[in-house]
Coordinates of C-alpha atoms in Angstrom, one line a residue:
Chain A
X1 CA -66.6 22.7 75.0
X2 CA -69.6 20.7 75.0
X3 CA -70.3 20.6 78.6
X4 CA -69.2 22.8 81.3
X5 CA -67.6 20.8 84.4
X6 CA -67.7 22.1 87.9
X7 CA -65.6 20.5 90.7
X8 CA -67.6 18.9 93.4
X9 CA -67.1 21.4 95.8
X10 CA -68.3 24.3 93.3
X11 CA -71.9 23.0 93.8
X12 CA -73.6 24.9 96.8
X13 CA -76.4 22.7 98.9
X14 CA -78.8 24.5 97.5
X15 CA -77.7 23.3 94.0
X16 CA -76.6 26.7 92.6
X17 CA -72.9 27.2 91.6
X18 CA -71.0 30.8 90.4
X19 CA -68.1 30.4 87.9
X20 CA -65.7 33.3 87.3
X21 CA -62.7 31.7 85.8
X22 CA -62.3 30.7 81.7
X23 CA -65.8 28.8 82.1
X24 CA -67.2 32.3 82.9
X25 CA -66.2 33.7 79.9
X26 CA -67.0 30.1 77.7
X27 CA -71.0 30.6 79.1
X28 CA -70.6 34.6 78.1
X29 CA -68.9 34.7 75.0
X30 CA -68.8 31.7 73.0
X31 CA -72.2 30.0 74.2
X32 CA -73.8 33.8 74.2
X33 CA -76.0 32.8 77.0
X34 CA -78.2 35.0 78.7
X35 CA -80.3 35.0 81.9
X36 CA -82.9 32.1 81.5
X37 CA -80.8 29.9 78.8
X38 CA -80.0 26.7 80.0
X39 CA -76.1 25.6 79.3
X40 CA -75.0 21.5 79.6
X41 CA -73.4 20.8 83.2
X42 CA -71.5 17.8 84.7
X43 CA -69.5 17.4 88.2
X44 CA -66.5 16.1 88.0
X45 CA -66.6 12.3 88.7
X46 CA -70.3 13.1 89.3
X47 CA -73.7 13.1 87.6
X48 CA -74.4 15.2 84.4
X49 CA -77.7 17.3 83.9
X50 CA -78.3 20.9 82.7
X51 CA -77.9 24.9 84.6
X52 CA -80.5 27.9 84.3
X53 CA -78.1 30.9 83.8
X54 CA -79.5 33.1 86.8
X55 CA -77.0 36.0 86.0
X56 CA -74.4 36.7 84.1
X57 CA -72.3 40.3 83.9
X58 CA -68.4 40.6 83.7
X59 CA -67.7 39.4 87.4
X60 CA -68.8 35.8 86.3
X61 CA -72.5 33.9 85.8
X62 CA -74.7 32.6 88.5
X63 CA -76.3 28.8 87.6
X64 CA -79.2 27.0 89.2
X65 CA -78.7 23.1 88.4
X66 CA -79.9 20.3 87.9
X67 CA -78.1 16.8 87.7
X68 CA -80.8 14.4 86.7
X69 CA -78.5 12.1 84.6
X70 CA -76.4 9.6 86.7
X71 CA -72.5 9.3 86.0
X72 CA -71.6 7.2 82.9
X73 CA -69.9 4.4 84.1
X74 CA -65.8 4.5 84.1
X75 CA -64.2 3.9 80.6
X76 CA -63.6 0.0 80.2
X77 CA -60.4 0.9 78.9
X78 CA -56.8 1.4 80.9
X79 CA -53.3 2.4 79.8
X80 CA -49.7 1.9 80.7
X81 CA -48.1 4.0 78.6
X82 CA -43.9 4.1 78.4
X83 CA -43.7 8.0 79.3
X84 CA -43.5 10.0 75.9
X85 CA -41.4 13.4 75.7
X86 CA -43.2 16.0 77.8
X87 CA -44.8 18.1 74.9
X88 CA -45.7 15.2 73.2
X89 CA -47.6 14.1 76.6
X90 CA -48.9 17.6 77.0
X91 CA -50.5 17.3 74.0
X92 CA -52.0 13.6 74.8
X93 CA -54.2 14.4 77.9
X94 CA -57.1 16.2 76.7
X95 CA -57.3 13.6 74.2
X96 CA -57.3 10.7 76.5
X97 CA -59.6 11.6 78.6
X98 CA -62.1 12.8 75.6
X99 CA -61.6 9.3 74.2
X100 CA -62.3 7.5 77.6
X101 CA -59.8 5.9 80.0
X102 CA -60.3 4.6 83.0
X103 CA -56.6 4.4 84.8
X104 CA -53.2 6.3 83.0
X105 CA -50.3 4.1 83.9
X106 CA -47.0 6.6 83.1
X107 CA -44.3 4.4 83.5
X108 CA -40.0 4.5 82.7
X109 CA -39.1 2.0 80.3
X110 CA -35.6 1.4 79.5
X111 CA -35.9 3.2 76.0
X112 CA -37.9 6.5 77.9
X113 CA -35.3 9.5 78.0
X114 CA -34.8 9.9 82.5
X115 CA -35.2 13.8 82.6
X116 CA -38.6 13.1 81.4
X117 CA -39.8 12.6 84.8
X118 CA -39.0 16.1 85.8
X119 CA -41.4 17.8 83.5
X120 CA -44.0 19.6 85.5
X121 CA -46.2 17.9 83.1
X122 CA -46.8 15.4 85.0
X123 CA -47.9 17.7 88.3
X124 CA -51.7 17.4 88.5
X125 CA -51.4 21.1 88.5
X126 CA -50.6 20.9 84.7
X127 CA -52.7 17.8 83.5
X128 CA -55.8 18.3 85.7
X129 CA -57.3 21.3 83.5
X130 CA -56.2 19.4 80.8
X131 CA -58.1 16.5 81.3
X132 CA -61.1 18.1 82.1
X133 CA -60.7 20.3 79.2
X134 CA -61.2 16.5 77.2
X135 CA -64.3 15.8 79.4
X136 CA -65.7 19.0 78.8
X137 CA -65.1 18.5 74.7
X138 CA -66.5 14.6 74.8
X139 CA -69.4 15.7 77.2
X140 CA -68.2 13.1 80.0
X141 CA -67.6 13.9 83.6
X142 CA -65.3 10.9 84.7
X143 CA -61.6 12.2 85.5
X144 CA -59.0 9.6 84.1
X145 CA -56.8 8.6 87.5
X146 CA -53.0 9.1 86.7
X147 CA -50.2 7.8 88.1
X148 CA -46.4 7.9 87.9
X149 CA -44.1 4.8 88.0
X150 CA -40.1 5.5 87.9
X151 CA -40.0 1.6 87.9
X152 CA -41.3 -0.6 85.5
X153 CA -40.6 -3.4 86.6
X154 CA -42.2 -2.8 90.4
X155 CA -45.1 -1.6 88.4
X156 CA -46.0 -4.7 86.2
X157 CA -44.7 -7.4 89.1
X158 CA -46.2 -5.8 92.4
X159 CA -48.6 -2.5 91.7
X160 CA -50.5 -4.4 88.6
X161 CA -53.4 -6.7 90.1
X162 CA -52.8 -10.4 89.0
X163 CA -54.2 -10.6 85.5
X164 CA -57.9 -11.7 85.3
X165 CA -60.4 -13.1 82.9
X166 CA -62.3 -10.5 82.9
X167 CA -59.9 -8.1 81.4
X168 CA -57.8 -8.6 78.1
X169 CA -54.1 -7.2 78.5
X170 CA -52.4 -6.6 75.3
X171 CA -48.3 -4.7 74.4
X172 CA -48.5 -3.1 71.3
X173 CA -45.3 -3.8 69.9
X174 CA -44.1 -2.2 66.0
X175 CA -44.0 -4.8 63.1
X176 CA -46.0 -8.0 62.4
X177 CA -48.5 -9.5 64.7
X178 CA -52.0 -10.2 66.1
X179 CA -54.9 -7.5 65.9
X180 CA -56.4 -5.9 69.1
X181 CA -59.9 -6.6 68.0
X182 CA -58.8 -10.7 67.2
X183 CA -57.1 -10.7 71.1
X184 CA -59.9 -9.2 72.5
X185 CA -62.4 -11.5 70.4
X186 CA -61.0 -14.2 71.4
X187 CA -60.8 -13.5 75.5
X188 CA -64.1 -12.4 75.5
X189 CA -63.4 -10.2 78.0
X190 CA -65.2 -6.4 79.0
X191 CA -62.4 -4.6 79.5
X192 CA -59.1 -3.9 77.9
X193 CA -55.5 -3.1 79.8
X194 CA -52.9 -1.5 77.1
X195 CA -49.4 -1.3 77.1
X196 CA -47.6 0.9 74.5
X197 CA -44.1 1.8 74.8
X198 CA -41.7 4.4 73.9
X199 CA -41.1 5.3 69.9
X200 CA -38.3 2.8 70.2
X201 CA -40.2 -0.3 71.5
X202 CA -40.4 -2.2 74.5
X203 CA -37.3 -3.8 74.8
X204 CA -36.6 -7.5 75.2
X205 CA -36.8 -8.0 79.0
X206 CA -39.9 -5.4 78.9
X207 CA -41.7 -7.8 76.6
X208 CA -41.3 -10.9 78.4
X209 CA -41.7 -9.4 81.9
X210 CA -45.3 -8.3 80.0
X211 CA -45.8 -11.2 78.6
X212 CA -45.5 -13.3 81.4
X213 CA -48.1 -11.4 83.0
X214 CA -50.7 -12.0 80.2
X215 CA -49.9 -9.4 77.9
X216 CA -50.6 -10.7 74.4
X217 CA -48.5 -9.2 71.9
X218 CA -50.5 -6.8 69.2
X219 CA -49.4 -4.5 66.4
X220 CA -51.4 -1.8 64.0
X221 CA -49.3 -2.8 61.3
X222 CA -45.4 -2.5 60.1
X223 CA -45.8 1.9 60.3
X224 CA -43.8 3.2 62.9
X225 CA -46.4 5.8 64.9
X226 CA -45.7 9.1 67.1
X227 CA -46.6 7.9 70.1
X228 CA -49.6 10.6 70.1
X229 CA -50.9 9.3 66.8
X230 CA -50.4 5.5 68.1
X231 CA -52.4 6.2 71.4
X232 CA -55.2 7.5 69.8
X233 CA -55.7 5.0 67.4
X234 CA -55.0 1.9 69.6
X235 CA -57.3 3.6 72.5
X236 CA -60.2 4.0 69.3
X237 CA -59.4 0.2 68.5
X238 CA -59.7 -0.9 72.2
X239 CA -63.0 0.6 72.7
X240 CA -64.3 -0.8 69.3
X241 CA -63.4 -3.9 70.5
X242 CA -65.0 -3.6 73.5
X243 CA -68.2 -2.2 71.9
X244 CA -68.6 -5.4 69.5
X245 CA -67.9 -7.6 72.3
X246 CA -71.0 -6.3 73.7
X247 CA -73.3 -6.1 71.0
X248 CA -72.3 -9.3 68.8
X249 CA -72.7 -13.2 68.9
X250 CA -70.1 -15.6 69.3
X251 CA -67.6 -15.3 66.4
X252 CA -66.6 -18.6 65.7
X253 CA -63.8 -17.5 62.8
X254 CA -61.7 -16.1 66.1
X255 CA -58.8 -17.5 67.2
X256 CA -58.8 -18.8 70.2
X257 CA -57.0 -17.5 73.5
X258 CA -53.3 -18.6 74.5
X259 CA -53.5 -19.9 77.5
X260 CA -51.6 -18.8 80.5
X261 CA -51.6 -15.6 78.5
X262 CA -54.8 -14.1 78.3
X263 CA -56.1 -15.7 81.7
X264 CA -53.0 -17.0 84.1
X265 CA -52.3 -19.1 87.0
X266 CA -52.9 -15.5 89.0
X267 CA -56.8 -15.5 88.2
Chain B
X1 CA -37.5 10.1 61.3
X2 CA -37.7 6.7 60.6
X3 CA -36.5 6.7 57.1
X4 CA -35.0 10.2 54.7
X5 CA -37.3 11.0 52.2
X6 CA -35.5 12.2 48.5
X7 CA -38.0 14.2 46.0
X8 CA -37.4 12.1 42.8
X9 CA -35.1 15.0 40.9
X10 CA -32.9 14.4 44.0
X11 CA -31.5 11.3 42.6
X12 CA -29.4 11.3 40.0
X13 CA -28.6 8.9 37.3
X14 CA -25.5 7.5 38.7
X15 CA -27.8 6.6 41.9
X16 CA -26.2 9.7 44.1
X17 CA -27.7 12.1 45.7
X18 CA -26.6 14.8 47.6
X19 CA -28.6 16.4 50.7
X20 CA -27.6 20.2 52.1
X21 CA -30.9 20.9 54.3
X22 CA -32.6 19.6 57.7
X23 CA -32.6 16.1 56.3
X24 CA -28.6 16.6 56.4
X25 CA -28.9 18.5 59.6
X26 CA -30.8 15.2 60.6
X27 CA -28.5 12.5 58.9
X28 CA -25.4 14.3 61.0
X29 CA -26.6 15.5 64.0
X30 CA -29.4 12.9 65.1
X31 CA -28.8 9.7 63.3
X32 CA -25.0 11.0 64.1
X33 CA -23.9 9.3 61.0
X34 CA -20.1 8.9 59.6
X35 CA -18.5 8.3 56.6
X36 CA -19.7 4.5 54.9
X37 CA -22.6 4.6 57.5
X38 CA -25.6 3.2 56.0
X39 CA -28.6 4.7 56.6
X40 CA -32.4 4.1 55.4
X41 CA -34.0 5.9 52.3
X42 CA -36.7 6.3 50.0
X43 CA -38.2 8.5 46.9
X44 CA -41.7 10.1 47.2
X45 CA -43.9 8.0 45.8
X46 CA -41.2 5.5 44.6
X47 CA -38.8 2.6 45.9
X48 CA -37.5 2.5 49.3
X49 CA -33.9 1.3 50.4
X50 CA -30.5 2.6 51.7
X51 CA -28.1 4.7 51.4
X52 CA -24.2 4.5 52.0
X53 CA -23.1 8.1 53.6
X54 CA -19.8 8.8 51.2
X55 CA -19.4 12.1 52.7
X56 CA -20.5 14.3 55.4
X57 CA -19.8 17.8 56.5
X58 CA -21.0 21.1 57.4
X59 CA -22.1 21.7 53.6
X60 CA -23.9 18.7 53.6
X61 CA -24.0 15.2 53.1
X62 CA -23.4 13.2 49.5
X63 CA -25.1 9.3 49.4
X64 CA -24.6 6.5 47.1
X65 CA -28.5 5.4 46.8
X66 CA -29.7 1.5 46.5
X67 CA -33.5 1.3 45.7
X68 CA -33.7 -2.7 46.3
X69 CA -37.4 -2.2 47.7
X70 CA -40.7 -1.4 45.5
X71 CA -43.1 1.3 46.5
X72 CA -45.6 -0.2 48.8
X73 CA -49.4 -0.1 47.6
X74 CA -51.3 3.2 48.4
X75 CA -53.0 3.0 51.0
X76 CA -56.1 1.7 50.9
X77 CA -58.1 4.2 52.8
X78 CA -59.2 8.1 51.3
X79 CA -60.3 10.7 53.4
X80 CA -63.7 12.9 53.2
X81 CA -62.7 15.7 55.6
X82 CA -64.9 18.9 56.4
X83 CA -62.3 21.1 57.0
X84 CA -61.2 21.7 60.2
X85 CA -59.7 24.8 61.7
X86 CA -56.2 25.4 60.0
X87 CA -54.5 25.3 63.1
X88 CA -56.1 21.4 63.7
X89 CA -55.5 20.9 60.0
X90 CA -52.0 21.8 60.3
X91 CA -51.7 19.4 63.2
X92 CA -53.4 16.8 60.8
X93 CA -50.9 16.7 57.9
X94 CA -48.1 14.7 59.2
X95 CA -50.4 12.2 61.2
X96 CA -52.9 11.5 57.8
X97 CA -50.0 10.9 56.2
X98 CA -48.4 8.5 59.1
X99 CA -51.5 6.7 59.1
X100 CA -51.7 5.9 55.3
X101 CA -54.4 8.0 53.1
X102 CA -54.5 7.6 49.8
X103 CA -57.0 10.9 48.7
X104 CA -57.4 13.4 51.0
X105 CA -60.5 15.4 50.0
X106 CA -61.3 18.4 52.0
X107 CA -64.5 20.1 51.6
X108 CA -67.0 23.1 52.8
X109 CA -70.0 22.2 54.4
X110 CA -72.8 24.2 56.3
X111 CA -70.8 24.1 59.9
X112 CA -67.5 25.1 58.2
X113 CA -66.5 29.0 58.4
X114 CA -65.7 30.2 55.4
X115 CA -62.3 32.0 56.1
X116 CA -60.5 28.4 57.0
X117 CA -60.4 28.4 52.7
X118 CA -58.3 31.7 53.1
X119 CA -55.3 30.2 55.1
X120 CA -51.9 29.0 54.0
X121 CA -52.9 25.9 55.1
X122 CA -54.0 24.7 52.4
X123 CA -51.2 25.3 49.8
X124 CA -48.9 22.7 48.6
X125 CA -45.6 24.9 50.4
X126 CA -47.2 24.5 53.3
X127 CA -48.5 20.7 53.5
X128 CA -46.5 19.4 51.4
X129 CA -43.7 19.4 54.3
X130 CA -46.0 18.3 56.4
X131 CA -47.1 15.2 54.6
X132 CA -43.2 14.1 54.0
X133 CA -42.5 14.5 57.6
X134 CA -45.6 12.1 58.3
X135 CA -44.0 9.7 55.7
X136 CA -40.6 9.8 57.6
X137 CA -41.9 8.9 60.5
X138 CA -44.1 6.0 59.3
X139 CA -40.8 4.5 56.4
X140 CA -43.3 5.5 53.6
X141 CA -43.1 6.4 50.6
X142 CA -46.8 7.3 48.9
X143 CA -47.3 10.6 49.4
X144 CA -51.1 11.6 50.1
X145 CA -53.2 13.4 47.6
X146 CA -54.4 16.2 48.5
X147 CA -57.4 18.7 47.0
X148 CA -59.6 21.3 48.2
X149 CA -63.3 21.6 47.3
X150 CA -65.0 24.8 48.2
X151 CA -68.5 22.6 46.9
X152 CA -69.9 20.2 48.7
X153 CA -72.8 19.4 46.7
X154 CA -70.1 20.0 43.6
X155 CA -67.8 17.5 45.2
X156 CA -70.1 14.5 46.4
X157 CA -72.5 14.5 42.7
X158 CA -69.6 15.0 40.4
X159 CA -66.0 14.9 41.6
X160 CA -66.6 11.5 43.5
X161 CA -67.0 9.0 41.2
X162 CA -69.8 6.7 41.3
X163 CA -69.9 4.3 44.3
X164 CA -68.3 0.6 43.2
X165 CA -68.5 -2.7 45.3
X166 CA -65.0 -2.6 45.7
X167 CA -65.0 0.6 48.1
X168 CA -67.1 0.7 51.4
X169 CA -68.3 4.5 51.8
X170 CA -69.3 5.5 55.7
X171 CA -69.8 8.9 56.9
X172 CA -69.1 9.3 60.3
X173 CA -72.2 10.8 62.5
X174 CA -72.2 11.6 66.2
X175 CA -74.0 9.3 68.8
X176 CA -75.8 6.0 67.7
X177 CA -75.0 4.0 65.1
X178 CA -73.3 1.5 63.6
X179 CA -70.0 0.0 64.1
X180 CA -67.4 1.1 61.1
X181 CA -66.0 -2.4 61.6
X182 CA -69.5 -4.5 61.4
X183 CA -70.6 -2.1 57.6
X184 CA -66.2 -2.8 56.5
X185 CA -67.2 -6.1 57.1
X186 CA -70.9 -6.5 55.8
X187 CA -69.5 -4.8 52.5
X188 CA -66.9 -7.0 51.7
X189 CA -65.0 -4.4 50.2
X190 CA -61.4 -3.7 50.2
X191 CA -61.1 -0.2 50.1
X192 CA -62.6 2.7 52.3
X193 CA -63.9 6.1 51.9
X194 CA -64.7 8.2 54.9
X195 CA -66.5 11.1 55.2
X196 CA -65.9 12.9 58.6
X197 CA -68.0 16.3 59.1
X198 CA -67.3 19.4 61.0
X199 CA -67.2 18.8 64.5
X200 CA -70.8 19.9 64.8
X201 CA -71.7 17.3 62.1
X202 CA -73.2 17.3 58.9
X203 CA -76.4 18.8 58.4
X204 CA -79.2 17.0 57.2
X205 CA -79.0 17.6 53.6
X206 CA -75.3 16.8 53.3
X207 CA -76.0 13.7 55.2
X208 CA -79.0 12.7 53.0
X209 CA -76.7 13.8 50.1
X210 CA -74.1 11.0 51.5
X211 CA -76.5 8.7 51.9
X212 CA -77.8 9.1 48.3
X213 CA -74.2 8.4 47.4
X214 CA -73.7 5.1 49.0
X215 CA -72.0 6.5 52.2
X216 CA -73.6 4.5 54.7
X217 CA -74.0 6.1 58.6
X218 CA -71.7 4.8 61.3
X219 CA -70.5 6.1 64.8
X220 CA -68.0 5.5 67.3
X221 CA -70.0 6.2 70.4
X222 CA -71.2 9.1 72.2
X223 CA -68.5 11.3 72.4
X224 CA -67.7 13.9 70.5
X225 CA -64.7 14.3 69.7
X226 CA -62.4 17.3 67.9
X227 CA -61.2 17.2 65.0
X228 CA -57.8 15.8 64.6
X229 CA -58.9 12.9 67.6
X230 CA -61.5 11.8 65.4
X231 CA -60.0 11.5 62.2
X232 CA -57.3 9.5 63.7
X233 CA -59.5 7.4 65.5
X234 CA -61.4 6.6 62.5
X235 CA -58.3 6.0 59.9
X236 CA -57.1 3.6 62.7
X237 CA -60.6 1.8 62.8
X238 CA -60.7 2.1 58.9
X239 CA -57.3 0.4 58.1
X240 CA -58.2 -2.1 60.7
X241 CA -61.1 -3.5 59.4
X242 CA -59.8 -3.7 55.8
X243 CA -56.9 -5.6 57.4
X244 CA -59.5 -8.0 58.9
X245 CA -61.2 -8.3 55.4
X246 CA -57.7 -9.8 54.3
X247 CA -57.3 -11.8 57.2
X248 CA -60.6 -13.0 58.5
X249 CA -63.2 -16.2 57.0
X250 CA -66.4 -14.5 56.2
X251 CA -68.2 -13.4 58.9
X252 CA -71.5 -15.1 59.4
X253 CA -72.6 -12.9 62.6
X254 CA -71.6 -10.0 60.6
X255 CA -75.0 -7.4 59.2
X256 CA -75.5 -8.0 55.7
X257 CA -75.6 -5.3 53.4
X258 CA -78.2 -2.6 52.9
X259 CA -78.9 -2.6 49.4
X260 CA -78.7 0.8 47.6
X261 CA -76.1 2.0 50.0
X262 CA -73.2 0.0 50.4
X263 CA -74.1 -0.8 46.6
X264 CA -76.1 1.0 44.8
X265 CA -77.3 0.7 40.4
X266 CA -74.3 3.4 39.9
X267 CA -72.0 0.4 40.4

């Protein structure tokens, strides 16, 4: 834990707050903090800044804060992700939202086992602490916004927006074919949608119904990946590519966008 | 499991082999296999290919072998790892080896507690598993080197050898820095070797240490991340930009070279 979240409604008017849950015991025993050390602070979906520990005993620790650091701005990074097997998902949310996404698409895919759905996994009961439990590691305060879709196909025709320019949409799909950073590259765009489906693949129709709504095709290479281990690394790629989109020239060795792929008739 | 992994004194001369554990739990009860099935094989750290299924029962199952396929290269990426906490490490095993690492090297440093050298983590009973089951998954075959240095300063000055233009070196370093991609690139090498430190970093004298070695600083953003999320992120990013080495022109936009780090007079 590298920064200690409170919920909006923790922070009093007069900017003190009182934790006596698991955080309690982070500030007392691990942190060792005593009255007058300062500890790292962020609300959730809020502003980030630092706490004087006013008191702290076995009953829980008094903080006086103050949030002078704005919010970083949302991750520039979504994913629809094909619903993996619940302790496999379990295992995935602290380490989304520590990498950064903005929007978790869970979505059935005709390769995505149906019983799935039931797994109280997927109550924000069960993810909710787990998220923030990533924030608090990667020192961010911007919850990732989940949501569940039984239908894939109602998803990607009718709850997706229409693609736009500004964003690059790319399918991971196993076995030969273009890299994330070349697709991104070439659309020049500041943010990255990414679809990665169950262990099995997308199937046909899921492909085409992606790629007809600007999905570029990408792969990591011909290894078959956990889906875990695959969404961490194609969530690292999409944020690199994101980062060099920002901080380098024109790269005129990139190969240039598909059209009606990268940017449709929708824009 | 993508593939069934034989040790190489599994196969016998006439090309049988004959499986009585959880790979024949696996072949029978999950790949529900019969008699003249053919399923996918390889040997650790030789050929891949297939199998015909001759027989198959409770006791076990009996396969005619075909090794039509060559080894693939090792992977062209070898691991610098601060040892993590044996339960992270553990988690670590299959997915390193899933990824594709070539050496793992895992080392003390300042931030590392002692006692992580004490556990059963870190014998070849216990990884070694570990490591096959990554290989299964990703239809490998080169099994990850693995070996434990209780001496940093032992390990960097005379284990490693010296640094060579054909290998970028990058130690990973929380907040700034540069991209892993942009030094891949401005080195022009083919291979990697990463160093990834404890997750409260380095200290400065194993980073100026490093550095004296050729390992040149990069980051992937602000966040820090744990263990296992990082080293996944960065073998991703690390096989990706050797891949674009292979595949890319030159790179005019790209940072040239520091002299005396990405090469230095050892070469």
């Amino acid at each position: 834990v590298n920064l200690i979240l409170l919920e909006p409604d923790e922070m009093r008017h007069d900017s003190t707050a009182r934790l006596s849950d698991t955080r309690a015991a982070h500030v007392r025993d691990v942190l060792q903090a005593g009255t007058g050390d300062v500890i790292r602070i962020g609300v959730v979906d809020g502003p980030r800044g630092t706490a004087i520990v006013e008191s702290i005993d076995d009953q829980g620790v008094a903080l006086s804060c103050s949030l002078h650091d704005p919010p970083s701005p949302r991750p520039a990074v979504d994913l629809l992700l094909a619903l993996p097997r619940p302790k496999v998902m379990r295992r995935l949310f602290a380490q989304l939202a520590a990498l950064g996404v903005d929007r978790i698409l869970l979505t059935n895919a005709a390769r995505v086992e149906r019983h799935y759905f039931d797994t109280h996994v997927l109550t924000p009961a069960c993810y909710r602490p787990l998220l923030v439990e990533g924030l608090q590691q990667a020192r961010e305060t911007q919850l990732p916004r989940v949501s569940v879709h039984r239908q894939f196909r109602v998803l990607v025709e009718d709850v997706l927006e229409p693609p736009t320019s500004s964003t690059t949409r790319a399918v991971a799909h196993p076995g030969a074919g273009r890299r994330l950073h070349e697709v991104v590259g070439a659309g020049r765009a500041s943010r990255v949608l990414l679809a990665l489906g169950p262990e099995g693949g997308w199937n046909e129709f899921e492909l085409a119904l992606l790629e007809s709504r600007g999905f570029v095709p990408i792969s990591m290479g011909m290894r078959p990946l956990r889906s875990d281990t695959a969404c961490v690394a194609l969530l690292a790629l999409a944020h690199d590519a994101v980062a060099a989109q920002g901080a380098r020239p024109p790269d005129p060795a990139a190969v240039p966008a598909r059209d009606g792929l990268v940017m449709t008739s929708h824009t």
